[in-house]
Coordinates of N, CA and C in Angstrom, one line a residue:
X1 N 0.8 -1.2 0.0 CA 0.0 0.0 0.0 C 0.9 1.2 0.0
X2 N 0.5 2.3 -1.2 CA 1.8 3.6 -1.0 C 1.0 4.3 -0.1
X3 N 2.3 5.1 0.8 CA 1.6 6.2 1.1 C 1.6 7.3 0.3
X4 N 0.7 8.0 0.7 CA 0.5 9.7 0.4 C 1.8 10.3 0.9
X5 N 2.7 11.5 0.1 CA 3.0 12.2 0.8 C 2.5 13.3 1.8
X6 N 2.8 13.6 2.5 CA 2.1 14.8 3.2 C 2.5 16.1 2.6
X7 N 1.5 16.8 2.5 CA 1.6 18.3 1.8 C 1.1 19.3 3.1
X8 N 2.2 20.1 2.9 CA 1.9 21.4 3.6 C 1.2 22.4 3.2
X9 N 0.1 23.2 3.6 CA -0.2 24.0 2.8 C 0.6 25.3 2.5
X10 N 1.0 26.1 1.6 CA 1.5 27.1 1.2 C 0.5 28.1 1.6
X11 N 1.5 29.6 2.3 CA 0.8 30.8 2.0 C 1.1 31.1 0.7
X12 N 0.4 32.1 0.2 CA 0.4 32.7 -1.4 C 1.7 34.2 -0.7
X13 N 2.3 33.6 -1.8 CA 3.8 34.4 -1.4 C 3.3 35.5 -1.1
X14 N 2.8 36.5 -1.6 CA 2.1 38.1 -1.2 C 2.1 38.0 0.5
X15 N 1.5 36.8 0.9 CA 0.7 36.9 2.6 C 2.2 36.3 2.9
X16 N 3.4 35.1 2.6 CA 4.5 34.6 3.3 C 4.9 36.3 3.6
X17 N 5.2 36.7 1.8 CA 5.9 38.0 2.2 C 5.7 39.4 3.2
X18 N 4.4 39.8 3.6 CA 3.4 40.6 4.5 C 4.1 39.8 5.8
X19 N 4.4 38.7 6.0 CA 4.2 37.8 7.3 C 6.0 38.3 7.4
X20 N 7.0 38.0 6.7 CA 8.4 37.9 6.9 C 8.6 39.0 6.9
X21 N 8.4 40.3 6.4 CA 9.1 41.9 6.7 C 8.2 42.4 7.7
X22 N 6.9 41.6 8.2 CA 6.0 42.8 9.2 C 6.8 41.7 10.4
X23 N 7.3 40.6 10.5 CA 8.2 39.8 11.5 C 8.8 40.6 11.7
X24 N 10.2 41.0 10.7 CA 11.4 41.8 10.7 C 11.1 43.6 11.7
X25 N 9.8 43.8 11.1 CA 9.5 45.0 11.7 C 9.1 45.0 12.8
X26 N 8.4 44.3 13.4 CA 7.9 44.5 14.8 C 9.3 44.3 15.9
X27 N 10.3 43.0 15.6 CA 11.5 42.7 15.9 C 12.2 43.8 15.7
X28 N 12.5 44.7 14.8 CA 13.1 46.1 14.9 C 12.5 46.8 15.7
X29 N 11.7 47.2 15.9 CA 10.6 48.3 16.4 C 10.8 47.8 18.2
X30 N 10.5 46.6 18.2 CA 11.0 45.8 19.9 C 12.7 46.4 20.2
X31 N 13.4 46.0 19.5 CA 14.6 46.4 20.0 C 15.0 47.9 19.8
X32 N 14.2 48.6 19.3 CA 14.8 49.6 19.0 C 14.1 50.4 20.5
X33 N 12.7 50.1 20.7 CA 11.9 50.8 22.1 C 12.7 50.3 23.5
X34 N 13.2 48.7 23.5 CA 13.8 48.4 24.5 C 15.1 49.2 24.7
X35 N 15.9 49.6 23.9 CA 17.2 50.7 23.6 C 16.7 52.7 24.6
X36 N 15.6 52.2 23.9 CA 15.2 53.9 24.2 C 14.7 53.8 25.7
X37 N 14.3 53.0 26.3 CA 13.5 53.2 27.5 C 15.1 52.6 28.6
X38 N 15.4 52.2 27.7 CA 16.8 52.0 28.9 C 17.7 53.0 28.5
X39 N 18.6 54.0 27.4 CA 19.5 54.8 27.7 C 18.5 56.2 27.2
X40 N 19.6 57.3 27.3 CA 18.5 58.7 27.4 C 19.2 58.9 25.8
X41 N 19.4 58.4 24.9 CA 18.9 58.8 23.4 C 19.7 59.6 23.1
X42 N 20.3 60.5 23.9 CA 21.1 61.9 23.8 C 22.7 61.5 23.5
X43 N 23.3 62.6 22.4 CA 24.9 62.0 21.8 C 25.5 63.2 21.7
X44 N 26.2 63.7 21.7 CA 26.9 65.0 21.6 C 26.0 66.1 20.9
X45 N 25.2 65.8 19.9 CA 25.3 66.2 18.6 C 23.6 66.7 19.5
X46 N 22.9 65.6 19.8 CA 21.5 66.1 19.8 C 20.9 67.3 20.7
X47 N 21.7 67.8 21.5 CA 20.8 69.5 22.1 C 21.5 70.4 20.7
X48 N 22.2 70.5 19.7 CA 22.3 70.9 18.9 C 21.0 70.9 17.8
X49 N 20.7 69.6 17.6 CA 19.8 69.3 16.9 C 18.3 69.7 17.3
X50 N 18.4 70.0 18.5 CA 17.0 69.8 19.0 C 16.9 71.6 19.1
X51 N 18.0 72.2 19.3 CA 17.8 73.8 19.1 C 17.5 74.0 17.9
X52 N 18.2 73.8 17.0 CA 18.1 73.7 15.6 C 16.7 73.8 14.8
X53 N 15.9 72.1 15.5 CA 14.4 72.4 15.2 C 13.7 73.4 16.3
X54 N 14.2 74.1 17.8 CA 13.1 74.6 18.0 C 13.2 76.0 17.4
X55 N 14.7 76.3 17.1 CA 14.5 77.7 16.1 C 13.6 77.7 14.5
X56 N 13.6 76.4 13.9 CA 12.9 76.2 12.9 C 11.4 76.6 13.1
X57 N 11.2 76.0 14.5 CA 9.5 75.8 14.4 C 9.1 77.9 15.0
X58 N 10.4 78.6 15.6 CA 10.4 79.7 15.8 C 10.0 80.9 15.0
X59 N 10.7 79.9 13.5 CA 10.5 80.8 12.1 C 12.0 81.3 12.2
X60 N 12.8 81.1 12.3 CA 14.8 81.2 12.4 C 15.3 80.0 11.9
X61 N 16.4 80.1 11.2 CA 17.1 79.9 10.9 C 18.5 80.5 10.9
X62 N 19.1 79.9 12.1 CA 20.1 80.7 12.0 C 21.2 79.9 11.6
X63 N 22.6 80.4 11.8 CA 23.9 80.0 11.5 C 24.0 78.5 12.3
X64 N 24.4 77.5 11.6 CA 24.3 76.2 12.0 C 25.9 75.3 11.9
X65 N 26.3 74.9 12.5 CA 27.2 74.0 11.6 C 26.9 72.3 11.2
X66 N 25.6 72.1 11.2 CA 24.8 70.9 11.0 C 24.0 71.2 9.7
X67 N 23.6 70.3 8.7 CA 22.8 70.9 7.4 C 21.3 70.5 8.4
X68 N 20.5 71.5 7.8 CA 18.9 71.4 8.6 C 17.8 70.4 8.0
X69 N 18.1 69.5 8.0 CA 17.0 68.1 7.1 C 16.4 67.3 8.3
X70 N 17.3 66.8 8.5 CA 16.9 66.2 10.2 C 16.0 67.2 11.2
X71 N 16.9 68.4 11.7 CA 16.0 69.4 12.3 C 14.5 70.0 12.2
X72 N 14.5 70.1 10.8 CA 13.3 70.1 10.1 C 12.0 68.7 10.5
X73 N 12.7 67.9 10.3 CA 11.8 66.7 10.2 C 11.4 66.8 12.1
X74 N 12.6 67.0 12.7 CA 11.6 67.0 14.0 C 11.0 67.6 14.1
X75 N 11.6 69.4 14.1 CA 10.2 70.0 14.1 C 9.5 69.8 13.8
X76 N 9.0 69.0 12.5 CA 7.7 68.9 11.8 C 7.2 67.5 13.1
X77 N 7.9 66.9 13.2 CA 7.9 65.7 14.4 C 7.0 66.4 15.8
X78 N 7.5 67.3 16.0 CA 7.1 67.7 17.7 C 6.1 68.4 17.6
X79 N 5.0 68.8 16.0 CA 3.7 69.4 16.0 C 3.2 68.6 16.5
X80 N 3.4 67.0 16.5 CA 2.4 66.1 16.9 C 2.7 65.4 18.3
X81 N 4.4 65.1 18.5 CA 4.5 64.3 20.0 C 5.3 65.9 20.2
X82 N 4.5 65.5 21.7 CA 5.2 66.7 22.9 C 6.9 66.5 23.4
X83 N 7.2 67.2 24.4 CA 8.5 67.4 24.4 C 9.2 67.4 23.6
X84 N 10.7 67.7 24.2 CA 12.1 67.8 23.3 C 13.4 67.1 22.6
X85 N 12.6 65.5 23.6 CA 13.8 64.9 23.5 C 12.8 63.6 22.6
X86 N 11.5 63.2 22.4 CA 10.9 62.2 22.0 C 11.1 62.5 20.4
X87 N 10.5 63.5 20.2 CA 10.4 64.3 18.3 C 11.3 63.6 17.8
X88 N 12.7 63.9 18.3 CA 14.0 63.4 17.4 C 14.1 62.2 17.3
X89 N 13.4 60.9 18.9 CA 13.8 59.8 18.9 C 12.7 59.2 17.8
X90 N 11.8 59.7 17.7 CA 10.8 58.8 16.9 C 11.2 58.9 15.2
X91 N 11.6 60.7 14.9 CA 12.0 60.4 13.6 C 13.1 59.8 13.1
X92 N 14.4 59.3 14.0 CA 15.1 58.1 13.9 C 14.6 57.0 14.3
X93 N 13.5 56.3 14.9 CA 13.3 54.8 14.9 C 12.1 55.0 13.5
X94 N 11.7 55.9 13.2 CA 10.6 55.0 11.4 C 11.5 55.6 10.7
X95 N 12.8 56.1 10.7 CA 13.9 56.6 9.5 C 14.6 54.9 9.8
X96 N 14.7 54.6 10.7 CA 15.4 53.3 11.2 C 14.6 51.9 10.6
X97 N 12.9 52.1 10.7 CA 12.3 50.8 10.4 C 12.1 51.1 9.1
X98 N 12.2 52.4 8.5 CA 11.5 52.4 6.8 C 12.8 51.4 6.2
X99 N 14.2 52.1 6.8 CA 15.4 51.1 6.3 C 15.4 49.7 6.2
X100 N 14.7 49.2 7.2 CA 14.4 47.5 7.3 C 13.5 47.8 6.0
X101 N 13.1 48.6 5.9 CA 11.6 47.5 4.6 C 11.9 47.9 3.6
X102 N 13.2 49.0 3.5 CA 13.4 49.0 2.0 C 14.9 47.9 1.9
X103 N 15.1 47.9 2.3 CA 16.0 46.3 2.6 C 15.5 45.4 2.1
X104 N 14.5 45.0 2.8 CA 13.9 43.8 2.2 C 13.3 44.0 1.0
X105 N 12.6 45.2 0.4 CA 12.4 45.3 -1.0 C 13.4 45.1 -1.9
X106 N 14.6 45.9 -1.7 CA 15.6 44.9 -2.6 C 15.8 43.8 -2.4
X107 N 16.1 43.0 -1.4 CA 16.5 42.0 -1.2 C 15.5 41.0 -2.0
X108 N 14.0 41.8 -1.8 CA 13.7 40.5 -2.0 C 13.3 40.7 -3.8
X109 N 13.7 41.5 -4.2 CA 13.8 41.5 -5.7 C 14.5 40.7 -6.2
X110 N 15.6 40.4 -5.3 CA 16.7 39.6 -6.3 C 16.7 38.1 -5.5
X111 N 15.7 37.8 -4.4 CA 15.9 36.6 -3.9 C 14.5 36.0 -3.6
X112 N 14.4 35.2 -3.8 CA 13.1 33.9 -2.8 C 12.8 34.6 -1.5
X113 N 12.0 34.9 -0.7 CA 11.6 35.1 0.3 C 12.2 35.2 1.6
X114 N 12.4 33.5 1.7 CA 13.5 33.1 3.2 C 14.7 34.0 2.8
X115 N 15.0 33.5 1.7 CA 16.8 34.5 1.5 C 16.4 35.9 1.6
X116 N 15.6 36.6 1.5 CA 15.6 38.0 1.5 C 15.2 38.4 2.9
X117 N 15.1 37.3 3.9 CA 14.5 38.0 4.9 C 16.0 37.7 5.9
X118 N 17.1 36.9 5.5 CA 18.3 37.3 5.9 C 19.2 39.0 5.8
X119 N 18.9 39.1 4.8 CA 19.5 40.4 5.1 C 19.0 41.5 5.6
X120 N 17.4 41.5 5.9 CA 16.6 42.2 6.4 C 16.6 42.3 8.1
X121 N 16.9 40.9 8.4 CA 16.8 40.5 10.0 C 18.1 41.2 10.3
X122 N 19.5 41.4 9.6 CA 20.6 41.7 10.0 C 20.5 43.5 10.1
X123 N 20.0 44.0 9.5 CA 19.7 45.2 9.3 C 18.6 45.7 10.4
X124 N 17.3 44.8 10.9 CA 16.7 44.9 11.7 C 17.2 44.8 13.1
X125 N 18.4 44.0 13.1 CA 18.9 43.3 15.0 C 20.4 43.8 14.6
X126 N 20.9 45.0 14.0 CA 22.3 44.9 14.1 C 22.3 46.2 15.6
X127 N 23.2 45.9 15.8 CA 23.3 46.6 17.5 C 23.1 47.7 17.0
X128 N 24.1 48.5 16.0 CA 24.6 50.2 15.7 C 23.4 50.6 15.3
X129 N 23.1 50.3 13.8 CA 21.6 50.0 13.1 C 20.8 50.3 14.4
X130 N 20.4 49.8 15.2 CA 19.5 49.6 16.5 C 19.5 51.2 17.1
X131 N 21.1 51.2 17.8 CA 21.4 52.6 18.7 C 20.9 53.9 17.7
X132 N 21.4 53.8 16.7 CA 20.9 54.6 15.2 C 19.5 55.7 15.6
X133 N 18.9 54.2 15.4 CA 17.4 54.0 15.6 C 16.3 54.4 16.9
X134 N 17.2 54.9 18.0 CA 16.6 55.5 19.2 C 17.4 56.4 19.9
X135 N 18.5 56.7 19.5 CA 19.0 58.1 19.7 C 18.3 59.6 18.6
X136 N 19.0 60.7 18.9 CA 18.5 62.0 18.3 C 20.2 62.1 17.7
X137 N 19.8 61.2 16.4 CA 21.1 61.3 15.7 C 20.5 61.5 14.3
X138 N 21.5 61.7 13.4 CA 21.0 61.7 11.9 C 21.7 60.9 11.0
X139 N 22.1 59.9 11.9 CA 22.4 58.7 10.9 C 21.3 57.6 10.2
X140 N 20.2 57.5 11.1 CA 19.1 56.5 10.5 C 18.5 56.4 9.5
X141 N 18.2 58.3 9.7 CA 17.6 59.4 8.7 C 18.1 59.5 7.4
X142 N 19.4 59.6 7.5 CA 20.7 59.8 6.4 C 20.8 58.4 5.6
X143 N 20.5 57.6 6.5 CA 20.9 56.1 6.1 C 19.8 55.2 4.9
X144 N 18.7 55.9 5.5 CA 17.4 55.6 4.8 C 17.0 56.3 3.8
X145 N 17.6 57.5 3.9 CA 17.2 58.3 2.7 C 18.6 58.0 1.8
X146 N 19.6 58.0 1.8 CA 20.8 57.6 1.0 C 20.5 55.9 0.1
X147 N 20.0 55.2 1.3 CA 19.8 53.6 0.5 C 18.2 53.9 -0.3
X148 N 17.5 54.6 0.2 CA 16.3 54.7 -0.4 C 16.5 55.0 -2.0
X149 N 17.5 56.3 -1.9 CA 17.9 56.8 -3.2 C 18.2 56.2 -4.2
X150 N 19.2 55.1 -3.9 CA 20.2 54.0 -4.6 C 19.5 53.1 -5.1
X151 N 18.4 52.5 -3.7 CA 17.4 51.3 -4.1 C 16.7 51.9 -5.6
X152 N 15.9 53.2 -5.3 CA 15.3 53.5 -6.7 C 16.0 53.5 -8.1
X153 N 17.7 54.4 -7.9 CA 18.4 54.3 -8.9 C 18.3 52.9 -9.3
X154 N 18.2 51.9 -8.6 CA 18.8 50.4 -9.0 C 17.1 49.7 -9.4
X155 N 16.1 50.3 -9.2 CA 14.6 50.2 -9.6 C 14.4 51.0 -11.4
X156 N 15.7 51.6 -11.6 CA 15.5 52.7 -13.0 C 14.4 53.4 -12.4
X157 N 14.6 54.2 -11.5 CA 13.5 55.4 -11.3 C 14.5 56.4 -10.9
X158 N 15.4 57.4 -11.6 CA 16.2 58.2 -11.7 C 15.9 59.5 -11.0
X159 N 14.8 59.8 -11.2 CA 14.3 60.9 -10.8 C 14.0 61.0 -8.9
X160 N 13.4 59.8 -8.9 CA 12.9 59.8 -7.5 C 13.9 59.1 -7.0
X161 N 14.7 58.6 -7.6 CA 15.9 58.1 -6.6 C 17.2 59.6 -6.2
X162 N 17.5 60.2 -7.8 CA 17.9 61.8 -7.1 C 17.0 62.4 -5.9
X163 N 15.8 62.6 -5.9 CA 15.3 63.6 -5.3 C 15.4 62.7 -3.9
X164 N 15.8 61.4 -3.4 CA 16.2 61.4 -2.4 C 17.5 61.2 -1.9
X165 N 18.4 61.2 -3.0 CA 19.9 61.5 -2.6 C 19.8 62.8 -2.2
X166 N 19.1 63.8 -2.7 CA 19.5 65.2 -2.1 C 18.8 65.3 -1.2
X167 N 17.5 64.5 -0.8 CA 17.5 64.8 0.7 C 18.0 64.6 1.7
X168 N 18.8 63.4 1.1 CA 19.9 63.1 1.8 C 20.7 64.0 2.1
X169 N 21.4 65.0 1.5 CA 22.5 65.7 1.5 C 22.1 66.8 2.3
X170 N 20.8 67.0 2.2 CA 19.9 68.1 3.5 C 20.2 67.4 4.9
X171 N 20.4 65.9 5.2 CA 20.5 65.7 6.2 C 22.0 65.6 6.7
X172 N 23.0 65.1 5.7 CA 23.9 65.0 5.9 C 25.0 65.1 4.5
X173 N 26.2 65.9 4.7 CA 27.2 66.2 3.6 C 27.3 65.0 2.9
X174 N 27.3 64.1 3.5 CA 28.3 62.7 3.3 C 27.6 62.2 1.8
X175 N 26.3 63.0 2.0 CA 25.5 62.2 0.5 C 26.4 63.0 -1.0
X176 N 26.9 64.2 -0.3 CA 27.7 64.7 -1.9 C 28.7 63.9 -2.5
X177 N 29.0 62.5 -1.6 CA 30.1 61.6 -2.2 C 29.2 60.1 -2.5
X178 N 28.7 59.9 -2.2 CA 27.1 58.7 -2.3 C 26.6 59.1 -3.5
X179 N 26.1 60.0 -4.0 CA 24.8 60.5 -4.8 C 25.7 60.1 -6.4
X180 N 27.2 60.9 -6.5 CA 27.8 60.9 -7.9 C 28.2 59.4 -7.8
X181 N 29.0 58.6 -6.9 CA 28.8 57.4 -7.1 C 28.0 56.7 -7.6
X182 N 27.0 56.8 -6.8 CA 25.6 55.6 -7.3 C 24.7 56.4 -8.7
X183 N 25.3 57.4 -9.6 CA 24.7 57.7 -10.3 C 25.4 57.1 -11.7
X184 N 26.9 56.9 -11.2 CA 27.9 56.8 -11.8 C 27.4 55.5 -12.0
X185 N 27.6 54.5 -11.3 CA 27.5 53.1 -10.8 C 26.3 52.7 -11.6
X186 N 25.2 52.8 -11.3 CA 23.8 52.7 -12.3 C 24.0 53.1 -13.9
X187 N 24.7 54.4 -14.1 CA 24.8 54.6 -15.8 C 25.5 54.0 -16.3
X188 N 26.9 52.8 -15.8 CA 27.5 52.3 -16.6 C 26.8 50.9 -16.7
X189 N 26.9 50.1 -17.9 CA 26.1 49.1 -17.8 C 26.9 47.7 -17.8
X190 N 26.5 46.9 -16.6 CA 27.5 46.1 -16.4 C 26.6 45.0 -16.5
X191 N 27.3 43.6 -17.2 CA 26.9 42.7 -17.4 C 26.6 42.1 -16.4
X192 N 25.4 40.9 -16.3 CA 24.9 39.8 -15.9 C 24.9 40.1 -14.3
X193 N 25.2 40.6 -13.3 CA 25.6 40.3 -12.0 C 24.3 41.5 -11.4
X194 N 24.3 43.1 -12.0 CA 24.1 43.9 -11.6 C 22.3 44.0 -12.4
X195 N 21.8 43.1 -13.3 CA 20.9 43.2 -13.8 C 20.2 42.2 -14.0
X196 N 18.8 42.1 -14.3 CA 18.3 40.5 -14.0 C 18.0 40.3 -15.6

């Protein structure tokens, strides 16, 4: 008498995929709140930052030695959460989680599922990535808007991948050496590896 194999039932990839990056996010989102409720968020840089936006929301602009992208965003951040020190932490932890999910959108362009949700989990649970992510810094910010940029470049959406390299560069200089790279990098056309 044969047997039957046993069959598993399948989700329909759309719902696997919904289920493995909203995993990856909630897992980010957990370590990034347990970070914030245990250290005070604050780094050299952030009562800078945090004057910065309250002169913005003052209607000033004054003499800075920080570019104002970040600033901006908290002010725009602190019309809705109160105090001085939260604004900054929250627009680094969803500058922090948008980076987990545009991760896994590349990733999972070029991979099966399971494999894309490796480099996502790494980017989700990496310590720095993490700290990033619940201090009043403008690296998460920078980070998200810089790979956001590149991911588009590498989507052939030129336009909307510029327009966030230079928001990038509102947040931080570093994108004036990022932006002609990855612009460089995308126009040359390189065989088999870099294209499907």
């Amino acid at each position: 008498m044969a047997r039957t194999p046993l069959v598993l039932p399948q989700l329909p990839s759309r719902h696997l995929d919904a289920w493995l990056l909203g995993t990856a996010l909630v897992l980010a989102l957990l370590v990034r709140v347990e970070l914030a409720l245990r250290t005070g968020g604050l780094t050299m840089d952030s009562g800078l930052y945090v004057r910065m936006a309250e002169a913005l929301l003052a209607g000033t602009r004054g003499p800075s030695p920080a570019h104002h992208g970040y600033p901006l965003l908290v002010a725009l951040a602190s019309r809705l959460i109160p105090g001085r020190e939260l604004p900054g932490r929250v627009v680094s932890c969803i500058a922090s989680l948008a980076l987990v999910a545009m991760v896994w959108s590349v990733a999972r362009r070029r991979a099966p599922a399971w494999s894309a949700l490796v480099p996502t989990l790494l980017v989700a649970l990496h310590p720095l990535l993490a700290v990033y992510g619940s201090a009043i810094m403008t690296e998460a910010t920078f980070l998200a808007l810089g790979f956001g940029g590149v991911a588009l470049l590498d989507a052939d959406r030129p336009r909307a991948g510029g327009a966030l390299l230079g928001a990038a560069w509102w947040v931080r200089p570093e994108a004036a050496v990022i932006a002609p790279l990855a612009v460089l990098l995308f126009a040359i056309p390189f065989p088999g590896a870099f294209y499907n």
